[in-house]
N, C-alpha and C. Protein backbone atom coordinates (compact mmCIF):
# COMPACT_ATOMS: atom_id res chain seq x y z
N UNK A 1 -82.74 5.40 123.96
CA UNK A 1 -83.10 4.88 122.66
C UNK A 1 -82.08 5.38 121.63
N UNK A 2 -81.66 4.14 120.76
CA UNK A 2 -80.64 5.51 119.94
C UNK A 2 -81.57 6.13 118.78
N UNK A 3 -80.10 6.99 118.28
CA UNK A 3 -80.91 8.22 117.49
C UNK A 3 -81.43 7.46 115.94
N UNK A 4 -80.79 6.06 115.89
CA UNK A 4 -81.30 5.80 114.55
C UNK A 4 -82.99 5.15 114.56
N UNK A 5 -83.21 4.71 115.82
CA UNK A 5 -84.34 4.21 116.16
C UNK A 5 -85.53 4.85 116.38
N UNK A 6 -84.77 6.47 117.16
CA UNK A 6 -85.92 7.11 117.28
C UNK A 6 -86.06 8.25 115.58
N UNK A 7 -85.24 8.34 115.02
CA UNK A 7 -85.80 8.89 114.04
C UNK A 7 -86.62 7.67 112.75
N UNK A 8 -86.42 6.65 113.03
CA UNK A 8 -87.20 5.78 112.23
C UNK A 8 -88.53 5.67 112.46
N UNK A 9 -88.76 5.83 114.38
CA UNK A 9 -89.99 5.74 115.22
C UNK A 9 -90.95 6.85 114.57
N UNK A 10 -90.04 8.39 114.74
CA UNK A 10 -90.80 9.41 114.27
C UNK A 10 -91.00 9.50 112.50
N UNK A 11 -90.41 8.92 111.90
CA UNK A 11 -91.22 8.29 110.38
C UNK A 11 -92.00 7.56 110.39
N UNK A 12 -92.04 6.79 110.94
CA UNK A 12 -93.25 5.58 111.00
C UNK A 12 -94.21 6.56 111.61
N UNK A 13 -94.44 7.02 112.96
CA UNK A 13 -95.46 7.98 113.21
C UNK A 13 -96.09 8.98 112.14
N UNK A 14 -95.14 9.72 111.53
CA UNK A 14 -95.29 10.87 110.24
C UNK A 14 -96.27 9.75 109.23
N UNK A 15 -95.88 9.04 109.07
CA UNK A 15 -96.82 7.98 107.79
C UNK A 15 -97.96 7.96 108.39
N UNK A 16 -98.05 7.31 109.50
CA UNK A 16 -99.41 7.15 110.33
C UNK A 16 -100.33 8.18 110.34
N UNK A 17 -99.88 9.50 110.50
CA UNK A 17 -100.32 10.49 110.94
C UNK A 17 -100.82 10.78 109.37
N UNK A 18 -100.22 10.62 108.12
CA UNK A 18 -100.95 11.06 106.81
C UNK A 18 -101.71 10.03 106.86
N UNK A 19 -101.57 8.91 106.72
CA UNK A 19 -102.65 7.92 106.63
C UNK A 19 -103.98 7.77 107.49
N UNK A 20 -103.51 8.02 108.75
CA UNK A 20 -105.44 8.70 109.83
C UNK A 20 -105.82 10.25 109.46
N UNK A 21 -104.62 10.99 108.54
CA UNK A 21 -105.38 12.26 107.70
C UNK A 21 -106.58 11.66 106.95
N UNK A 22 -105.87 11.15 106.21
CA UNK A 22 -106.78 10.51 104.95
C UNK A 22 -108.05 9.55 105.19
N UNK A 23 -107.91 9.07 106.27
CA UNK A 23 -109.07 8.12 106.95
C UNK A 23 -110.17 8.81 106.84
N UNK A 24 -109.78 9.92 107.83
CA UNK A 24 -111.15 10.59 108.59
C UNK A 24 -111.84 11.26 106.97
N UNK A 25 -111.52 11.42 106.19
CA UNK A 25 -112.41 12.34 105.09
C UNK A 25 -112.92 11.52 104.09
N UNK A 26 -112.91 9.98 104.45
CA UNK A 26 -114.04 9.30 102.96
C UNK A 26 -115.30 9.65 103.06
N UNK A 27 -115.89 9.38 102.21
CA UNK A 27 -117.29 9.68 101.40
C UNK A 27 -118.23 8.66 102.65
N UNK A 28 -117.85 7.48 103.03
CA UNK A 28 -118.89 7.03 103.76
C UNK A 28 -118.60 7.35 105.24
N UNK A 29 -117.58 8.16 106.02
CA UNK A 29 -117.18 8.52 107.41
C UNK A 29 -118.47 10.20 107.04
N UNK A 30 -118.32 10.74 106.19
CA UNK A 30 -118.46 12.05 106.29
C UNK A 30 -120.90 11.56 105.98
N UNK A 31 -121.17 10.86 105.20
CA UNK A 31 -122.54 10.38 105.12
C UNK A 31 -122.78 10.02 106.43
N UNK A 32 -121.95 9.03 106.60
CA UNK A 32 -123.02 8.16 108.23
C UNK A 32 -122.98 9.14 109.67
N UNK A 33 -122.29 10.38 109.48
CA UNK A 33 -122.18 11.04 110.82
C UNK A 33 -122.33 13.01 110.08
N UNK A 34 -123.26 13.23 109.42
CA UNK A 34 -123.67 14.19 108.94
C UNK A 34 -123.43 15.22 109.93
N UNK A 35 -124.27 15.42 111.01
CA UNK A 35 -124.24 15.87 112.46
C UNK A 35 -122.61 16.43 113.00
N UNK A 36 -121.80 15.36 113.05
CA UNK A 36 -120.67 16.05 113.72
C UNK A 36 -119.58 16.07 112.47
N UNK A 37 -119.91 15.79 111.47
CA UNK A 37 -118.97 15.73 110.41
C UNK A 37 -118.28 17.25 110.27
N UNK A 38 -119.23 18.52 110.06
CA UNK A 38 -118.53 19.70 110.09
C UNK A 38 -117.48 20.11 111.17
N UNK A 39 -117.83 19.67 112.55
CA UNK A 39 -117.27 19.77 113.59
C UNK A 39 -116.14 18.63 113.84
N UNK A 40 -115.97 18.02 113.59
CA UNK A 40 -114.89 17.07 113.42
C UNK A 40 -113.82 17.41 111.90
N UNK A 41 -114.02 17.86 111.32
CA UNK A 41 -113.22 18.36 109.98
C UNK A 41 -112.46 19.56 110.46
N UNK A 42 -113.52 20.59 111.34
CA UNK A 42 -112.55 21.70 111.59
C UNK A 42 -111.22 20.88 112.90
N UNK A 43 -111.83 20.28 113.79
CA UNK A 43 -110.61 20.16 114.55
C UNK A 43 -109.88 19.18 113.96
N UNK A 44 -110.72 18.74 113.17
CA UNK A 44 -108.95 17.23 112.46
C UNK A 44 -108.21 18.52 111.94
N UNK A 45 -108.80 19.23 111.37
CA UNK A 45 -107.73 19.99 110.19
C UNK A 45 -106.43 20.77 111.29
N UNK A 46 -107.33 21.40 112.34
CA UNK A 46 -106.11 21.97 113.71
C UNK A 46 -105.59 21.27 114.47
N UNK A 47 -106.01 19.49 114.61
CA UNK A 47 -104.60 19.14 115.27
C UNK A 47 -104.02 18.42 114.44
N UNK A 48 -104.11 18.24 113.20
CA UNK A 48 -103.15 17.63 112.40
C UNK A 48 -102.16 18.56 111.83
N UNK A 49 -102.37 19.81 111.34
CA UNK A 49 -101.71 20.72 110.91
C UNK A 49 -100.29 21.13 112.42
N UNK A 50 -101.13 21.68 113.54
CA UNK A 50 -100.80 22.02 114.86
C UNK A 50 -99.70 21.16 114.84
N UNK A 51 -100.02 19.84 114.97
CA UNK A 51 -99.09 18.72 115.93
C UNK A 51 -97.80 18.70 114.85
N UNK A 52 -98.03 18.49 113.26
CA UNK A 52 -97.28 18.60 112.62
C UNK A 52 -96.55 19.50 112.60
N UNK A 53 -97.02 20.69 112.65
CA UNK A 53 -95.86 22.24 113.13
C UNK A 53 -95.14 22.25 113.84
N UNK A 54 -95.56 21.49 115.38
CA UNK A 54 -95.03 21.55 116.61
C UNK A 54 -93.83 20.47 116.28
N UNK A 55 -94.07 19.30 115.90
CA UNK A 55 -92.97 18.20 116.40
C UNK A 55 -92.09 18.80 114.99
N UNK A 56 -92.10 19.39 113.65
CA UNK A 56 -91.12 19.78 112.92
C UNK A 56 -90.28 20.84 113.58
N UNK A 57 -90.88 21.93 115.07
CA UNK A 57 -90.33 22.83 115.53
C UNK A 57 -89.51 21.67 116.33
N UNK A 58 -90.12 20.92 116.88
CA UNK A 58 -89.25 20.44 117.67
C UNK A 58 -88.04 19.39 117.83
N UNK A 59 -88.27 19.08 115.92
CA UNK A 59 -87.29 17.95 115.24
C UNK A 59 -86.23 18.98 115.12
N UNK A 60 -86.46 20.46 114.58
CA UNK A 60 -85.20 21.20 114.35
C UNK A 60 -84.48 21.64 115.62
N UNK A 61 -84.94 21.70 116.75
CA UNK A 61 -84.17 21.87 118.34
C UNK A 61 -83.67 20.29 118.45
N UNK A 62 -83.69 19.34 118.14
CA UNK A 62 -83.51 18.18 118.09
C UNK A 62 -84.69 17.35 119.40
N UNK A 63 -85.48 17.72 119.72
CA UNK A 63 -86.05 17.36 120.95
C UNK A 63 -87.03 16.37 120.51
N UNK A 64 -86.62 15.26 120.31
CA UNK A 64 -87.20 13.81 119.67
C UNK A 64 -87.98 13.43 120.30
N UNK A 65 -88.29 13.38 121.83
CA UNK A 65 -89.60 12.62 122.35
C UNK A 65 -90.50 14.17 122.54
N UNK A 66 -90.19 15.01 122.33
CA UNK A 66 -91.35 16.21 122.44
C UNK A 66 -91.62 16.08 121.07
N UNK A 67 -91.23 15.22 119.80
CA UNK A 67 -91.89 15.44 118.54
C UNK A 67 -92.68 14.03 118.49
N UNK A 68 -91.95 13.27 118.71
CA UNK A 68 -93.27 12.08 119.06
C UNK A 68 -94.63 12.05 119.96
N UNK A 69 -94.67 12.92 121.04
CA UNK A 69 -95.61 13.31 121.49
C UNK A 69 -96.39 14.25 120.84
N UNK A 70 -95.99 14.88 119.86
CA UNK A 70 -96.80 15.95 119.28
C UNK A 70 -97.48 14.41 117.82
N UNK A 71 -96.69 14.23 117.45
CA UNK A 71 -97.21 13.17 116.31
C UNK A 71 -97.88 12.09 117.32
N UNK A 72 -98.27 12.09 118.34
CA UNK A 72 -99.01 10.69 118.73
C UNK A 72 -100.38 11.14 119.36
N UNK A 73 -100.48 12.38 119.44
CA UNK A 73 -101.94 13.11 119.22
C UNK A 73 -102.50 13.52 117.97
N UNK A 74 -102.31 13.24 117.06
CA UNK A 74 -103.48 13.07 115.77
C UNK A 74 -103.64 11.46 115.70
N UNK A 75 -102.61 10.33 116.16
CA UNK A 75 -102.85 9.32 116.36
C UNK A 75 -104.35 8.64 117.15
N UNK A 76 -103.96 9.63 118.62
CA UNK A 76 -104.83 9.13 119.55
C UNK A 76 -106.44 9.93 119.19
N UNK A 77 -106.40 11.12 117.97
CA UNK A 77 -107.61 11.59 117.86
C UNK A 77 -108.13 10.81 117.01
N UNK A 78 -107.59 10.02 116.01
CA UNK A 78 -107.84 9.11 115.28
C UNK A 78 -109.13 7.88 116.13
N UNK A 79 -107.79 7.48 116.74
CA UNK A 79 -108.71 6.29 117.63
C UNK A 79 -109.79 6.44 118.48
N UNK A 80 -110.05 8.00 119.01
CA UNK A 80 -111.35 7.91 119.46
C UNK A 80 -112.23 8.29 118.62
N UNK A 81 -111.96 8.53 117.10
CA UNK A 81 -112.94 8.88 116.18
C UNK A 81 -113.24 7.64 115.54
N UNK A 82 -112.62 6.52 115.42
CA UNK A 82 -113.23 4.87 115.37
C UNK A 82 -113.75 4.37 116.45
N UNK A 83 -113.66 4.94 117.16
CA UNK A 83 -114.37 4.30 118.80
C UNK A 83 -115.47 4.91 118.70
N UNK A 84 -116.02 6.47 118.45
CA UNK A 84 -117.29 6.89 118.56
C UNK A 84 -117.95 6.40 117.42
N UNK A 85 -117.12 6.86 116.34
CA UNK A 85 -117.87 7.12 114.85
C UNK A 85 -117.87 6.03 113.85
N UNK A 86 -117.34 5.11 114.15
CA UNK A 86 -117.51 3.68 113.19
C UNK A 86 -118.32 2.74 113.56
């Protein structure tokens, strides 16, 4: 893949990844699921923070598909939190 593609890939991911931040914490996700809402806030907050740490460690070694894999797990926690919880 070249390098201009995959660093565009891993921006487009980085956007994604603030934008399913911002998903999971509206006013009507956090009402309709009272129950696991505390428990789902603490781990969004550790693998979004986590994954973000990891693939910036791993943008500065230059290791581009170990940072897309770290950014495509707050992705995929995303999607099973619309699969259970919507």
């Amino acid at each position: 893949m070249p390098f201009v593609a995959q660093i565009s890939f891993i921006i487009v991911l980085s956007l994604l990844n603030i934008l399913a931040y911002i998903w999971t914490f509206p006013n009507s996700f956090a009402t309709q699921n009272k129950d696991f809402y505390d428990i789902i806030s603490i781990f969004n907050d550790f693998i979004f923070i986590s994954c973000v740490l990891s693939s910036i460690s791993s943008l500065r070694k230059a290791k581009f598909q170990t940072a897309t894999f770290f950014l495509s797990i707050p992705l995929i926690y995303t999607v099973i939190l619309i699969l259970n919880f919507r």
